[in-house]
PDB file of C-alpha atoms in Angstrom:
ATOM      1  CA  MET A   1     107.877 107.781 101.551  1.00 64.00           C
ATOM      2  CA  LYS A   2     109.125 106.711 104.962  1.00 70.00           C
ATOM      3  CA  TYR A   3     110.776 103.313 105.226  1.00 66.00           C
ATOM      4  CA  TYR A   4     109.978 102.681 108.878  1.00 67.00           C
ATOM      5  CA  GLY A   5     107.603 104.000 111.495  1.00 67.00           C
ATOM      6  CA  LYS A   6     103.834 104.359 111.420  1.00 73.00           C
ATOM      7  CA  GLY A   7     102.349 104.928 107.942  1.00 75.00           C
ATOM      8  CA  SER A   8     105.552 103.730 106.273  1.00 77.00           C
ATOM      9  CA  MET A   9     106.476 101.204 103.624  1.00 84.00           C
ATOM     10  CA  SER A  10     107.064  98.669 106.433  1.00 81.00           C
ATOM     11  CA  SER A  11     103.461  99.132 107.582  1.00 81.00           C
ATOM     12  CA  VAL A  12     102.245  98.387 104.053  1.00 86.00           C
ATOM     13  CA  LEU A  13     104.489  95.310 103.859  1.00 88.00           C
ATOM     14  CA  LYS A  14     103.202  94.092 107.227  1.00 86.00           C
ATOM     15  CA  LYS A  15      99.601  94.362 106.035  1.00 89.00           C
ATOM     16  CA  THR A  16     100.569  92.563 102.824  1.00 92.00           C
ATOM     17  CA  LEU A  17     102.118  89.727 104.851  1.00 92.00           C
ATOM     18  CA  ASP A  18      98.933  89.501 106.925  1.00 91.00           C
ATOM     19  CA  VAL A  19      96.934  89.011 103.706  1.00 94.00           C
ATOM     20  CA  ILE A  20      99.490  86.487 102.436  1.00 92.00           C
ATOM     21  CA  LEU A  21      99.102  84.575 105.700  1.00 92.00           C
ATOM     22  CA  ILE A  22      95.328  84.303 105.256  1.00 94.00           C
ATOM     23  CA  VAL A  23      95.647  83.292 101.591  1.00 95.00           C
ATOM     24  CA  GLY A  24      98.361  80.812 102.603  1.00 92.00           C
ATOM     25  CA  VAL A  25      96.081  79.042 105.079  1.00 94.00           C
ATOM     26  CA  ILE A  26      93.399  78.649 102.402  1.00 95.00           C
ATOM     27  CA  ALA A  27      95.962  77.472  99.826  1.00 93.00           C
ATOM     28  CA  THR A  28      97.423  74.979 102.319  1.00 91.00           C
ATOM     29  CA  ILE A  29      94.025  73.425 102.937  1.00 91.00           C
ATOM     30  CA  LEU A  30      93.379  73.133  99.198  1.00 90.00           C
ATOM     31  CA  ILE A  31      96.840  71.699  98.509  1.00 86.00           C
ATOM     32  CA  PHE A  32      96.585  69.011 101.186  1.00 82.00           C
ATOM     33  CA  LYS A  33      93.058  68.167 100.052  1.00 84.00           C
ATOM     34  CA  SER A  34      94.370  67.785  96.508  1.00 81.00           C
ATOM     35  CA  VAL A  35      97.323  65.618  97.560  1.00 76.00           C
ATOM     36  CA  ILE A  36      95.361  63.365  99.888  1.00 75.00           C
ATOM     37  CA  LEU A  37      91.978  63.157  98.173  1.00 75.00           C
ATOM     38  CA  GLY A  38      92.602  64.408  94.631  1.00 72.00           C
ATOM     39  CA  LYS A  39      92.475  62.504  91.367  1.00 67.00           C
ATOM     40  CA  VAL A  40      96.268  62.530  91.072  1.00 63.00           C
ATOM     41  CA  SER A  41      96.610  60.861  94.477  1.00 63.00           C
ATOM     42  CA  GLU A  42      94.923  57.724  93.125  1.00 69.00           C
ATOM     43  CA  GLU A  43      97.794  57.269  90.659  1.00 73.00           C
ATOM     44  CA  ILE A  44     100.550  57.671  93.274  1.00 75.00           C
ATOM     45  CA  SER A  45     101.846  54.812  95.407  1.00 80.00           C
ATOM     46  CA  MET A  46     101.320  55.082  99.162  1.00 82.00           C
ATOM     47  CA  SER A  47     105.052  55.519  99.890  1.00 84.00           C
ATOM     48  CA  LYS A  48     105.318  58.410  97.419  1.00 84.00           C
ATOM     49  CA  LYS A  49     102.135  59.944  98.798  1.00 82.00           C
ATOM     50  CA  VAL A  50     103.620  59.853 102.318  1.00 86.00           C
ATOM     51  CA  LEU A  51     106.891  61.384 101.082  1.00 89.00           C
ATOM     52  CA  ILE A  52     105.053  64.140  99.200  1.00 86.00           C
ATOM     53  CA  THR A  53     102.842  64.871 102.215  1.00 87.00           C
ATOM     54  CA  VAL A  54     105.829  65.071 104.588  1.00 92.00           C
ATOM     55  CA  LEU A  55     107.814  67.295 102.208  1.00 93.00           C
ATOM     56  CA  LEU A  56     104.797  69.546 101.703  1.00 91.00           C
ATOM     57  CA  ALA A  57     104.176  69.741 105.451  1.00 93.00           C
ATOM     58  CA  VAL A  58     107.793  70.665 106.204  1.00 96.00           C
ATOM     59  CA  GLY A  59     107.972  73.155 103.331  1.00 95.00           C
ATOM     60  CA  ILE A  60     104.650  74.806 104.131  1.00 95.00           C
ATOM     61  CA  CYS A  61     105.489  75.015 107.858  1.00 96.00           C
ATOM     62  CA  CYS A  62     108.766  76.713 106.961  1.00 97.00           C
ATOM     63  CA  VAL A  63     106.960  79.197 104.702  1.00 96.00           C
ATOM     64  CA  PHE A  64     104.494  80.048 107.484  1.00 95.00           C
ATOM     65  CA  LEU A  65     107.360  80.441 109.967  1.00 97.00           C
ATOM     66  CA  ILE A  66     109.160  82.735 107.516  1.00 97.00           C
ATOM     67  CA  VAL A  67     106.048  84.903 107.167  1.00 95.00           C
ATOM     68  CA  PHE A  68     105.535  85.044 110.962  1.00 94.00           C
ATOM     69  CA  ASN A  69     109.190  85.958 111.477  1.00 96.00           C
ATOM     70  CA  LEU A  70     109.114  88.639 108.783  1.00 93.00           C
ATOM     71  CA  ILE A  71     106.047  90.134 110.460  1.00 92.00           C
ATOM     72  CA  LYS A  72     108.065  90.358 113.705  1.00 93.00           C
ATOM     73  CA  VAL A  73     110.920  92.113 111.895  1.00 92.00           C
ATOM     74  CA  LEU A  74     108.473  94.501 110.231  1.00 87.00           C
ATOM     75  CA  ASN A  75     106.891  95.242 113.626  1.00 88.00           C
ATOM     76  CA  SER A  76     110.296  96.362 114.866  1.00 88.00           C
ATOM     77  CA  LEU A  77     110.609  98.582 111.782  1.00 83.00           C
ATOM     78  CA  VAL A  78     107.165 100.071 112.391  1.00 81.00           C
ATOM     79  CA  ASN A  79     108.254 100.770 115.991  1.00 82.00           C
ATOM     80  CA  SER A  80     111.426 102.435 114.579  1.00 79.00           C
ATOM     81  CA  ASN A  81     113.763 100.034 116.367  1.00 84.00           C
ATOM     82  CA  PRO A  82     115.102  97.530 113.801  1.00 86.00           C
ATOM     83  CA  PHE A  83     118.590  96.976 115.198  1.00 90.00           C
ATOM     84  CA  VAL A  84     117.833  94.644 118.095  1.00 94.00           C
ATOM     85  CA  VAL A  85     119.207  91.206 118.933  1.00 95.00           C
ATOM     86  CA  SER A  86     115.798  89.588 118.410  1.00 95.00           C
ATOM     87  CA  ASN A  87     115.912  90.566 114.717  1.00 96.00           C
ATOM     88  CA  VAL A  88     119.336  88.951 114.356  1.00 97.00           C
ATOM     89  CA  ILE A  89     117.952  85.723 115.826  1.00 98.00           C
ATOM     90  CA  ILE A  90     114.858  85.937 113.615  1.00 98.00           C
ATOM     91  CA  LEU A  91     116.927  86.461 110.456  1.00 98.00           C
ATOM     92  CA  LYS A  92     119.131  83.470 111.317  1.00 98.00           C
ATOM     93  CA  ARG A  93     115.985  81.366 111.779  1.00 98.00           C
ATOM     94  CA  VAL A  94     114.588  82.545 108.451  1.00 98.00           C
ATOM     95  CA  SER A  95     117.839  81.585 106.720  1.00 98.00           C
ATOM     96  CA  MET A  96     117.664  78.096 108.255  1.00 98.00           C
ATOM     97  CA  GLN A  97     114.033  77.792 107.133  1.00 98.00           C
ATOM     98  CA  CYS A  98     115.087  78.726 103.585  1.00 98.00           C
ATOM     99  CA  PHE A  99     117.716  75.984 103.710  1.00 98.00           C
ATOM    100  CA  ALA A 100     115.074  73.518 104.956  1.00 98.00           C
ATOM    101  CA  ILE A 101     112.823  74.401 102.011  1.00 97.00           C
ATOM    102  CA  ALA A 102     115.770  73.951  99.624  1.00 97.00           C
ATOM    103  CA  PHE A 103     116.445  70.557 101.219  1.00 96.00           C
ATOM    104  CA  CYS A 104     112.792  69.565 100.666  1.00 95.00           C
ATOM    105  CA  TYR A 105     113.079  70.557  96.997  1.00 91.00           C
ATOM    106  CA  ILE A 106     116.257  68.499  96.634  1.00 91.00           C
ATOM    107  CA  ILE A 107     114.692  65.435  98.302  1.00 92.00           C
ATOM    108  CA  ASN A 108     111.610  65.801  96.103  1.00 88.00           C
ATOM    109  CA  PHE A 109     113.808  66.148  93.025  1.00 84.00           C
ATOM    110  CA  ILE A 110     115.811  63.032  93.898  1.00 85.00           C
ATOM    111  CA  PHE A 111     112.863  60.781  94.748  1.00 84.00           C
ATOM    112  CA  ASN A 112     110.074  62.081  92.521  1.00 77.00           C
ATOM    113  CA  SER A 113     111.839  63.175  89.382  1.00 72.00           C
ATOM    114  CA  ASN A 114     113.331  61.462  86.426  1.00 65.00           C
ATOM    115  CA  LEU A 115     116.826  62.930  86.107  1.00 63.00           C
ATOM    116  CA  LYS A 116     116.673  62.463  82.327  1.00 65.00           C
ATOM    117  CA  GLU A 117     113.779  64.933  82.212  1.00 70.00           C
ATOM    118  CA  PHE A 118     115.673  67.607  84.148  1.00 71.00           C
ATOM    119  CA  GLN A 119     115.532  71.033  82.534  1.00 74.00           C
ATOM    120  CA  PHE A 120     117.159  74.163  83.862  1.00 76.00           C
ATOM    121  CA  ILE A 121     114.432  76.333  82.380  1.00 80.00           C
ATOM    122  CA  TYR A 122     111.692  75.589  79.885  1.00 80.00           C
ATOM    123  CA  VAL A 123     108.624  77.188  78.368  1.00 86.00           C
ATOM    124  CA  ASP A 124     105.372  75.461  77.486  1.00 86.00           C
ATOM    125  CA  ASN A 125     101.765  76.500  76.959  1.00 89.00           C
ATOM    126  CA  LYS A 126     101.373  76.987  80.747  1.00 86.00           C
ATOM    127  CA  GLY A 127     104.286  79.429  81.061  1.00 86.00           C
ATOM    128  CA  VAL A 128     107.943  79.510  82.078  1.00 86.00           C
ATOM    129  CA  HIS A 129     109.152  76.759  84.433  1.00 78.00           C
ATOM    130  CA  THR A 130     112.383  75.694  86.094  1.00 80.00           C
ATOM    131  CA  ASP A 131     113.672  72.661  87.954  1.00 77.00           C
ATOM    132  CA  MET A 132     116.103  74.823  89.935  1.00 84.00           C
ATOM    133  CA  GLU A 133     113.828  76.162  92.689  1.00 87.00           C
ATOM    134  CA  PHE A 134     116.145  74.871  95.378  1.00 91.00           C
ATOM    135  CA  ILE A 135     118.912  77.220  94.225  1.00 93.00           C
ATOM    136  CA  ILE A 136     116.630  80.211  94.837  1.00 94.00           C
ATOM    137  CA  PHE A 137     116.119  79.129  98.448  1.00 96.00           C
ATOM    138  CA  ILE A 138     119.814  78.376  98.963  1.00 97.00           C
ATOM    139  CA  PHE A 139     120.731  81.881  97.761  1.00 97.00           C
ATOM    140  CA  ALA A 140     117.930  83.427  99.832  1.00 97.00           C
ATOM    141  CA  GLY A 141     119.149  81.526 102.907  1.00 98.00           C
ATOM    142  CA  CYS A 142     122.733  82.698 102.364  1.00 98.00           C
ATOM    143  CA  PHE A 143     121.659  86.296 101.737  1.00 98.00           C
ATOM    144  CA  ILE A 144     119.432  86.408 104.822  1.00 98.00           C
ATOM    145  CA  TYR A 145     122.170  84.856 106.972  1.00 98.00           C
ATOM    146  CA  ILE A 146     124.586  87.556 105.770  1.00 98.00           C
ATOM    147  CA  LEU A 147     121.901  90.159 106.506  1.00 97.00           C
ATOM    148  CA  SER A 148     121.675  88.820 110.078  1.00 97.00           C
ATOM    149  CA  LYS A 149     125.428  89.374 110.419  1.00 97.00           C
ATOM    150  CA  VAL A 150     125.018  92.942 109.109  1.00 96.00           C
ATOM    151  CA  PHE A 151     122.287  93.546 111.694  1.00 95.00           C
ATOM    152  CA  GLN A 152     124.580  92.147 114.410  1.00 96.00           C
ATOM    153  CA  GLN A 153     127.357  94.485 113.295  1.00 96.00           C
ATOM    154  CA  ALA A 154     124.931  97.440 113.374  1.00 94.00           C
ATOM    155  CA  ILE A 155     123.889  96.492 116.912  1.00 94.00           C
ATOM    156  CA  ASP A 156     127.537  96.308 117.970  1.00 93.00           C
ATOM    157  CA  TYR A 157     128.200  99.780 116.514  1.00 91.00           C
ATOM    158  CA  LYS A 158     125.036 101.145 118.124  1.00 88.00           C
ATOM    159  CA  ASP A 159     126.014  99.725 121.535  1.00 87.00           C
ATOM    160  CA  GLU A 160     129.552 101.075 121.171  1.00 87.00           C
ATOM    161  CA  ASN A 161     128.195 104.544 120.333  1.00 86.00           C
ATOM    162  CA  ASP A 162     125.796 104.402 123.284  1.00 81.00           C
ATOM    163  CA  PHE A 163     128.682 103.626 125.647  1.00 80.00           C
ATOM    164  CA  THR A 164     130.894 106.433 124.320  1.00 79.00           C
ATOM    165  CA  VAL A 165     128.186 109.065 124.750  1.00 62.00           C
TER     166      VAL A 165
END
């Protein structure tokens, strides 16, 4: 299977991200409806409701921006031209958006969690859970930032080879 170009794995991933985008819009509407109008919202103080809404808005905006940016990167793969400066900029943005999501998780953990109830990982009748989501986004942000540097290095090598030929 081809990794880039028309009819490649990148084309399939792009279509998958398009579907995720549509599902994400529907999920966002349902989540905000639940937070603002749901039964749980009656039990939450107004200040906590505002904090939760702001954190959700920032986090969800970052997720949408990540998806949009990944679609742009995949478009460059479909067009068989991945090593361009715009992809370096996009990857740096995605890493910053991952850090913003991690920051939202940390703020939520500090203000809306009882530190005595903190559990690294736990299993209940609903499945496996963790209170360490922010670490995933910190690692993802670091990895994607490093990937942007790799792309920059590839562009530098490509430009150097173009000049020598």
